[in-house]
XYZ file of N, CA and C in Angstrom:
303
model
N -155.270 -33.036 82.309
C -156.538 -33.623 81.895
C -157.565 -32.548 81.592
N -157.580 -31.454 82.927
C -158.716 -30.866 82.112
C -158.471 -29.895 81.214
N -157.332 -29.374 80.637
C -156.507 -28.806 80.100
C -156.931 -29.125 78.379
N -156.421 -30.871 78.297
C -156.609 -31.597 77.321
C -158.542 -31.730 76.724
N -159.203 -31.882 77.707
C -160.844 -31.886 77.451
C -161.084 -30.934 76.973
N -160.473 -30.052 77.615
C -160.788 -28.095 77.273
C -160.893 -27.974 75.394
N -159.512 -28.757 74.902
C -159.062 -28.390 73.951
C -160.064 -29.346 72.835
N -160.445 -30.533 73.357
C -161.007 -31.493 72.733
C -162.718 -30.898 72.545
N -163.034 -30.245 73.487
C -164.159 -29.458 73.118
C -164.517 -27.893 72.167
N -162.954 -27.395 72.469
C -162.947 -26.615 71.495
C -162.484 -26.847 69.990
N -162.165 -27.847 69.988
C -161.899 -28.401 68.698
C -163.537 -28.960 67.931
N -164.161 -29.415 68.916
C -165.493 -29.522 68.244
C -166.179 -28.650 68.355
N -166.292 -27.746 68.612
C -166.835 -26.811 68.812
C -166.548 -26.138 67.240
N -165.259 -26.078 67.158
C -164.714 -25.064 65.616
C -164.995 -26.971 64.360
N -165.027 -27.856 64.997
C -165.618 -28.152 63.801
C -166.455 -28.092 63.462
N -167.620 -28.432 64.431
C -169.327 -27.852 64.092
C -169.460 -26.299 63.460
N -168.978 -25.618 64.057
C -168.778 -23.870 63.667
C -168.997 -24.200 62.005
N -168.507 -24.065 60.940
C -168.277 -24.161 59.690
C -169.796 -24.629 59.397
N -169.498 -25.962 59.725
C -171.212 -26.657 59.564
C -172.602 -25.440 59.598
N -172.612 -25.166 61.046
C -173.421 -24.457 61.564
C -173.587 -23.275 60.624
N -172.387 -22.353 60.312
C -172.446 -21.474 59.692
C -172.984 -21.539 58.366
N -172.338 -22.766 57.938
C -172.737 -23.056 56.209
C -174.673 -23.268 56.137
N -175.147 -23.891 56.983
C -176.249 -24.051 57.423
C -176.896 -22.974 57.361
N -176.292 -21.915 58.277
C -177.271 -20.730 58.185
C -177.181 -20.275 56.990
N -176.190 -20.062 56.481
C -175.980 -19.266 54.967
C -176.853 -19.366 53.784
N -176.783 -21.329 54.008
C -177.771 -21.844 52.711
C -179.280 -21.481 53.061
N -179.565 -20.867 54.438
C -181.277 -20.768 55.195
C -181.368 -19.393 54.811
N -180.422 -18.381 54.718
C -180.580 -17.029 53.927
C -180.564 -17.337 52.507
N -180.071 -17.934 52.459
C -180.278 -18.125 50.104
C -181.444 -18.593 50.164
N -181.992 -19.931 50.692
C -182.833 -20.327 50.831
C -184.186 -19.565 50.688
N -184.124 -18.541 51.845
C -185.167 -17.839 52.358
C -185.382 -16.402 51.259
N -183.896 -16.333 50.662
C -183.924 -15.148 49.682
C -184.672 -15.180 48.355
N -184.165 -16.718 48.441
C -184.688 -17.228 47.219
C -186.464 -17.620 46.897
N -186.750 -17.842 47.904
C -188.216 -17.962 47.940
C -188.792 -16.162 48.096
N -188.540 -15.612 48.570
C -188.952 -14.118 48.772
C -189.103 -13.746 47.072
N -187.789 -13.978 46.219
C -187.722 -13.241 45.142
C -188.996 -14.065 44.416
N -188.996 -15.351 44.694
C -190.142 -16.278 43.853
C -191.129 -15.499 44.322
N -191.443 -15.481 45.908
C -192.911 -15.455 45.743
C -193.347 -13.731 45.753
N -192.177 -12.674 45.396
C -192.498 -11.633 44.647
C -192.840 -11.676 43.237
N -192.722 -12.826 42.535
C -192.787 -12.373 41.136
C -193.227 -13.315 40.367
N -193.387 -13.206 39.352
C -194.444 -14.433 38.390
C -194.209 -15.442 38.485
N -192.660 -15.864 38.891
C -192.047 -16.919 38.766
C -192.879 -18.304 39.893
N -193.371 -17.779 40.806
C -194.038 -18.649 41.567
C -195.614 -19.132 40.906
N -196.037 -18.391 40.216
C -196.788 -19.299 39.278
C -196.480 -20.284 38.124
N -195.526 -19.275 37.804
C -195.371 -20.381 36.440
C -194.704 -21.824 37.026
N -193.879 -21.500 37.950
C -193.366 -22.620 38.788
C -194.986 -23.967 38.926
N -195.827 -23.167 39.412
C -196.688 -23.743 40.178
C -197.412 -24.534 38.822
N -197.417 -23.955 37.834
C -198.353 -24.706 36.771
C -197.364 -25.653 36.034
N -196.035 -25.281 35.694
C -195.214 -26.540 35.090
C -195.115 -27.634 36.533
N -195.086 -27.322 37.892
C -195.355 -28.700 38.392
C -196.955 -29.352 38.141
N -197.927 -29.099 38.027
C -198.704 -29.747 37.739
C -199.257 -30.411 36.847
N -198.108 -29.254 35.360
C -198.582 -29.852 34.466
C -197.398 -31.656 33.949
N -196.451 -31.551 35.052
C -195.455 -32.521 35.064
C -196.239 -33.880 35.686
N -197.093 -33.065 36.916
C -197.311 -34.643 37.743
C -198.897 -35.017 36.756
N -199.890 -34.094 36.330
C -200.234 -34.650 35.089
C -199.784 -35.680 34.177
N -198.781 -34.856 33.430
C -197.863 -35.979 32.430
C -197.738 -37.384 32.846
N -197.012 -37.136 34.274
C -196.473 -38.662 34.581
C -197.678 -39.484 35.202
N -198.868 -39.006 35.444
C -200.444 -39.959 35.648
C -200.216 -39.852 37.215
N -199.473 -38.788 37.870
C -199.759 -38.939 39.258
C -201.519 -38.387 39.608
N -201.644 -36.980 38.674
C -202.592 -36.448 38.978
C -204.290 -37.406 39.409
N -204.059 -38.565 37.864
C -205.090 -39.533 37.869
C -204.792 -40.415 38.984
N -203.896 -41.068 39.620
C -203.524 -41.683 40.522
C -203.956 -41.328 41.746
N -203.894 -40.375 42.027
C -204.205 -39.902 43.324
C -205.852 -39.606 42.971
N -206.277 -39.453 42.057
C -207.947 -39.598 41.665
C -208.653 -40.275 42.141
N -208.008 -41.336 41.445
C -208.501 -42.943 41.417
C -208.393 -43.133 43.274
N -206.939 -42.916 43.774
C -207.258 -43.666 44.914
C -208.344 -42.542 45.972
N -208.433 -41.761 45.618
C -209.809 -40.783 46.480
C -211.148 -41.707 46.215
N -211.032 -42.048 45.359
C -212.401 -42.461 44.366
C -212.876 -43.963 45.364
N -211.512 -44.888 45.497
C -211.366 -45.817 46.275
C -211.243 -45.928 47.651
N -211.205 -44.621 48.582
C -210.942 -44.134 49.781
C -212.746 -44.095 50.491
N -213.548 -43.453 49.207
C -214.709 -43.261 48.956
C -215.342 -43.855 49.006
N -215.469 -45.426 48.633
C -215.904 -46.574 48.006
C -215.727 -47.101 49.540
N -214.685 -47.325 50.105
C -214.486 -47.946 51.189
C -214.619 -47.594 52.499
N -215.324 -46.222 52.455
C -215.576 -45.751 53.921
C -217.568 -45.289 54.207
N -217.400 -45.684 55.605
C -219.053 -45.218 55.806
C -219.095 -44.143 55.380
N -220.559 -43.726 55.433
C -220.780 -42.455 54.946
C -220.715 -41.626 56.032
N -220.969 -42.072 57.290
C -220.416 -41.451 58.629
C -219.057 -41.128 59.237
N -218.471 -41.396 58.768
C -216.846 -41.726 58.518
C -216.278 -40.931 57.127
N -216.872 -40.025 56.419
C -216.636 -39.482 55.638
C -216.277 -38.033 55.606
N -215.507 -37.680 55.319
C -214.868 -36.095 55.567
C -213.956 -35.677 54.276
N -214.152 -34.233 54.478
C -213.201 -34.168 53.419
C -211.494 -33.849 54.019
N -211.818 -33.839 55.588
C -210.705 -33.731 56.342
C -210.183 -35.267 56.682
N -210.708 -36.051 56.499
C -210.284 -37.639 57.053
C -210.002 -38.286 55.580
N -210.385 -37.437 53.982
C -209.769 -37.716 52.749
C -208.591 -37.125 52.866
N -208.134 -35.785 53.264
C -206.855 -35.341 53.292
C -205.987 -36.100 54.363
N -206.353 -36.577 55.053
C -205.389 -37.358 56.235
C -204.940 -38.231 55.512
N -206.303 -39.374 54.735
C -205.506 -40.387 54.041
C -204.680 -40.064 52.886
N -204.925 -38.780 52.017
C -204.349 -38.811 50.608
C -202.905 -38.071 50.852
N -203.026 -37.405 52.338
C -201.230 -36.428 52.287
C -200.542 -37.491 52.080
N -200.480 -38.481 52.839
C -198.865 -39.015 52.581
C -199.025 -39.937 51.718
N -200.198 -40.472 51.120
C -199.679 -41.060 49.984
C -199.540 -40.020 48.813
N -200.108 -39.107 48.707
C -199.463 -38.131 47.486
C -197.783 -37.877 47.352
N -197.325 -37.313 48.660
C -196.051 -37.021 48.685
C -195.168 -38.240 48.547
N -195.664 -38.895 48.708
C -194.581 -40.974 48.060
C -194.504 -40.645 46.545
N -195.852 -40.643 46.039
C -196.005 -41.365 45.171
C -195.486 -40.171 44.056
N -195.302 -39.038 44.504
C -194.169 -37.797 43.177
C -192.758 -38.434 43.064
N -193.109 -38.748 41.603
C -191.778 -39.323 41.086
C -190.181 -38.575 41.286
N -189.490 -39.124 41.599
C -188.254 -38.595 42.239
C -187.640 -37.756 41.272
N -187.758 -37.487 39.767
C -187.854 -37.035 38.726
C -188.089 -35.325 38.471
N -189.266 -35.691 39.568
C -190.050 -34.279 39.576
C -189.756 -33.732 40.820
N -189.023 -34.247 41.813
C -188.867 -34.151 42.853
C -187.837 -32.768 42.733
């Protein structure tokens, strides 16, 4: 029995292994890959074709409009530009079309 457990744990053990490893591997490309971006132009131009995408698709006005309406509906005591970012993070990040995603 404990012979058999022994083996049943080292068997998961080497199946997770692979996983784990592949995991780290893709977190060094990952991490390589952002280094080389954010050495070089490429992280701007990146940065302006996404905006000029969520433009295109009317997210930019969307998320306007609903500030505009966030505005409209709150005291003026109750107004922040930190209690606008609370409400607008997560509806911004919904509402980017999976497209652009």
């Amino acid at each position: 029995n404990g012979a058999s457990s022994r083996r049943g744990s080292e068997a998961e053990s080497k199946a997770e292994g692979p996983s784990k490893k592949q995991s780290a591997i893709e977190e060094q490309i990952r991490e390589g890959a952002v280094k080389k971006i954010n050495e070089s132009q490429e992280r701007e131009r990146l940065r302006e074709l996404l905006k000029k995408r969520l433009r295109d698709c009317g997210w930019e006005e969307e998320m306007r409009e609903y500030c505009r309406e966030a505005i409209r509906n709150r005291c003026l005591e109750d107004l922040s530009v930190e209690t606008l970012v609370e409400d607008l993070a997560p509806r911004s990040r919904t509402a980017v079309p999976d497209a652009i995603r």
